[in-house]
Coordinates of C-alpha atoms in Angstrom, one line a residue:
D1 CA -29.9 50.4 72.6
Q2 CA -27.5 52.3 74.9
A3 CA -24.3 50.8 75.9
R4 CA -23.4 49.5 79.4
P5 CA -21.4 51.8 81.6
P6 CA -17.6 51.1 81.8
C7 CA -17.8 49.4 85.1
H8 CA -20.3 48.2 87.4
V9 CA -19.8 48.7 91.4
I10 CA -20.8 46.2 93.8
H11 CA -20.4 47.6 97.5
I12 CA -20.6 45.0 100.3
N13 CA -20.3 45.8 104.0
C14 CA -18.9 42.6 105.2
M15 CA -20.0 43.2 108.8
T16 CA -23.7 43.0 107.9
L17 CA -23.1 39.4 106.5
T18 CA -24.6 36.6 108.8
T19 CA -21.6 34.2 107.7
P20 CA -18.5 35.0 105.7
A21 CA -19.6 32.6 103.1
A22 CA -22.9 34.8 102.7
I23 CA -20.7 37.2 100.5
F24 CA -20.8 34.6 97.7
G25 CA -24.7 35.3 97.3
A26 CA -24.2 39.1 97.4
L27 CA -21.4 38.8 94.9
A28 CA -23.4 36.5 92.5
A29 CA -26.4 38.9 92.8
G30 CA -24.2 41.7 91.9
L31 CA -22.8 40.0 88.9
E32 CA -26.1 38.8 87.6
A33 CA -27.3 42.4 87.8
A34 CA -24.3 43.5 85.8
T35 CA -24.9 40.9 83.1
A36 CA -28.5 40.2 82.8
P37 CA -30.0 41.9 79.6
V38 CA -33.3 43.9 80.1
R39 CA -36.0 44.8 77.8
S40 CA -35.9 48.1 75.7
P41 CA -39.0 50.2 75.6
A42 CA -39.4 49.0 71.9
G43 CA -39.6 45.3 73.2
R44 CA -36.1 44.3 72.0
S45 CA -33.7 42.6 74.3
G46 CA -30.6 44.9 74.9
P47 CA -28.0 45.8 77.7
T48 CA -29.2 47.7 80.5
A49 CA -28.0 51.4 80.5
T50 CA -27.6 51.9 84.3
A51 CA -26.1 48.4 85.6
T52 CA -28.5 48.3 88.4
S53 CA -31.7 46.2 88.5
K54 CA -33.4 44.6 91.2
T55 CA -32.4 45.6 95.1
P56 CA -29.4 44.1 96.3
A57 CA -31.1 42.4 99.1
A58 CA -34.0 40.9 97.0
A59 CA -31.2 39.7 94.4
A60 CA -29.2 38.1 96.9
A61 CA -31.9 36.3 98.3
A62 CA -33.1 35.1 94.9
V63 CA -29.5 33.9 94.1
A64 CA -28.6 32.4 97.2
A65 CA -32.0 30.5 97.8
G66 CA -31.1 27.1 98.9
G67 CA -27.5 27.9 98.8
S68 CA -26.6 26.9 102.3
G69 CA -24.2 24.1 103.0
P70 CA -21.0 23.0 101.3
A71 CA -23.1 22.1 98.0
G72 CA -24.8 25.2 97.7
V73 CA -21.6 27.2 98.4
A74 CA -19.8 25.3 95.8
A75 CA -22.6 26.0 93.2
L76 CA -22.5 29.6 93.9
C77 CA -18.7 29.8 93.5
E78 CA -19.0 28.0 90.1
R79 CA -21.7 30.6 89.0
I80 CA -19.4 33.5 90.1
E81 CA -16.6 32.1 88.2
R82 CA -18.6 31.8 85.1
L83 CA -20.0 35.3 85.4
C84 CA -16.6 37.0 86.1
T85 CA -15.0 35.3 83.2
R86 CA -18.0 36.1 80.7
R87 CA -16.5 38.8 78.6
A88 CA -19.3 39.7 76.0
A89 CA -19.0 43.1 74.5
S90 CA -21.8 44.5 76.5
D91 CA -20.5 43.4 79.8
P92 CA -18.7 45.9 82.0
M93 CA -16.0 45.5 84.2
V94 CA -17.0 44.6 87.9
V95 CA -15.4 46.4 90.8
V96 CA -16.1 44.9 94.1
V97 CA -15.6 47.0 97.2
A98 CA -15.5 44.7 100.2
D99 CA -15.7 46.9 103.4
E100 CA -14.4 45.4 106.6
I101 CA -13.1 42.3 104.6
D102 CA -11.0 41.1 107.4
Q103 CA -14.5 40.0 108.8
L104 CA -14.3 37.3 106.4
S105 CA -11.6 35.6 108.1
T106 CA -12.3 31.7 108.7
T107 CA -10.2 28.9 109.9
Q108 CA -9.0 27.6 106.5
Q109 CA -9.5 31.2 104.8
D110 CA -11.2 29.5 102.0
V111 CA -13.7 32.6 101.5
L112 CA -10.8 35.1 101.2
Y113 CA -8.6 33.0 99.0
R114 CA -11.5 32.6 96.6
L115 CA -12.1 36.3 96.5
F116 CA -8.5 37.1 95.8
E117 CA -8.1 34.3 93.1
W118 CA -11.2 35.4 91.2
P119 CA -9.6 38.8 89.7
T120 CA -6.6 36.7 88.5
L121 CA -8.6 34.2 86.4
R122 CA -8.1 34.4 82.6
L123 CA -10.5 36.7 81.1
S124 CA -11.6 37.9 84.4
R125 CA -13.4 41.2 84.6
L126 CA -13.4 41.3 88.4
V127 CA -11.6 44.1 90.3
L128 CA -11.5 43.5 94.1
I129 CA -11.0 46.4 96.6
G130 CA -10.9 45.2 100.1
I131 CA -10.9 47.7 103.0
A132 CA -9.4 46.4 106.3
N133 CA -8.3 47.8 109.6
A134 CA -5.0 46.0 109.4
L135 CA -2.4 46.9 106.6
D136 CA -0.7 43.4 107.1
M137 CA -4.2 41.4 106.6
T138 CA -2.9 39.6 103.5
D139 CA 0.5 38.6 104.9
R140 CA -1.1 37.6 108.2
L141 CA -4.0 35.8 107.1
L142 CA -3.2 34.8 103.6
P143 CA 0.3 33.6 103.4
R144 CA -0.3 31.4 100.3
L145 CA -1.1 34.3 98.2
K146 CA 2.6 34.7 97.3
A147 CA 2.8 31.1 96.3
L148 CA -0.1 31.7 94.0
N149 CA 1.8 34.6 92.4
I150 CA -1.1 37.0 93.8
E151 CA 0.3 40.2 95.1
P152 CA -2.3 42.7 96.3
A153 CA -1.3 46.4 96.0
L154 CA -1.5 48.1 99.3
L155 CA -2.7 51.4 99.8
H156 CA -2.4 53.0 103.3
F157 CA -4.9 55.7 104.6
R158 CA -3.4 57.3 107.8
P159 CA -5.7 58.2 110.6
Y160 CA -7.1 61.5 110.7
T161 CA -5.3 64.4 112.3
Y162 CA -6.8 66.5 115.0
E163 CA -7.3 69.4 112.3
Q164 CA -8.9 67.2 109.7
I165 CA -11.3 65.8 112.5
R166 CA -12.3 69.2 113.4
D167 CA -12.7 70.4 109.9
I168 CA -15.1 67.3 109.2
L169 CA -17.1 68.1 112.2
R170 CA -17.4 71.6 111.5
A171 CA -18.5 70.9 107.8
R172 CA -21.1 68.4 109.1
L173 CA -22.6 70.9 111.7
A174 CA -22.7 73.5 109.2
A175 CA -24.5 71.4 106.7
A176 CA -26.9 70.2 109.4
A177 CA -27.6 73.8 110.5
V178 CA -28.4 74.8 106.9
V179 CA -30.9 71.9 106.6
A180 CA -32.6 72.7 109.8
G181 CA -32.6 76.5 109.1
A182 CA -34.3 75.6 105.8
G183 CA -36.8 73.3 107.6
A184 CA -37.6 75.9 110.4
G185 CA -38.1 78.8 107.9
A186 CA -40.6 76.6 105.7
G187 CA -42.4 75.7 108.9
A188 CA -42.5 79.6 109.9
G189 CA -43.7 80.6 106.6
Q190 CA -46.5 77.9 106.6
H191 CA -47.6 79.1 110.1
G192 CA -47.6 82.6 109.2
C193 CA -49.8 81.9 106.2
Q194 CA -52.2 80.1 108.5
Q195 CA -52.2 82.9 111.1
Q196 CA -52.9 85.4 108.4
Q197 CA -55.8 83.3 107.1
Q198 CA -57.4 82.9 110.5
Q199 CA -57.1 86.8 111.0
Q200 CA -59.1 87.9 108.0
P201 CA -62.6 89.0 108.9
P202 CA -65.6 86.9 107.6
Q203 CA -67.0 88.2 104.3
Q204 CA -70.5 89.9 104.8
Q205 CA -73.2 88.1 102.8

């Protein structure tokens, strides 16, 4: 059996979630995909080689089925905690990339606090990378993190300069032109072949 990859990446665009708590279903599904064993060709149970199984949408729906309401959310959170602290030899580290993480803000901020607490649990194999528009999001929305001795590392990505935006657009346009040119060339070649076949004189009987 092949070994698992060193890490499993779960990318979640928080703007696509129907509610902030919906991230728990997506996260539980991703953790299930990173830990569930699969059958090898020989029929033996072994670790998966790619750390990707069912599609994220189907997996999230399967895990979160019946998970609405406080009881369902609590059950999902318990499941996530068990999965992220499971440290079997075949289980990889899990990197969760939460894009637009500030969209998970709620009145009590319970969703965000849980997300930031899970990587600090004993034996946790969870790494959280949150992408937000505001650099001071944790200080402004999650003041209790300091009391919990949780200090996320902040990495500031500065806005693109005029020159960088220009270079990005030129590169994208050049790539699009190459693809369009290749498609047009293939179409012209096919059209030419059809014309040549149509211009051939009929064979005499």
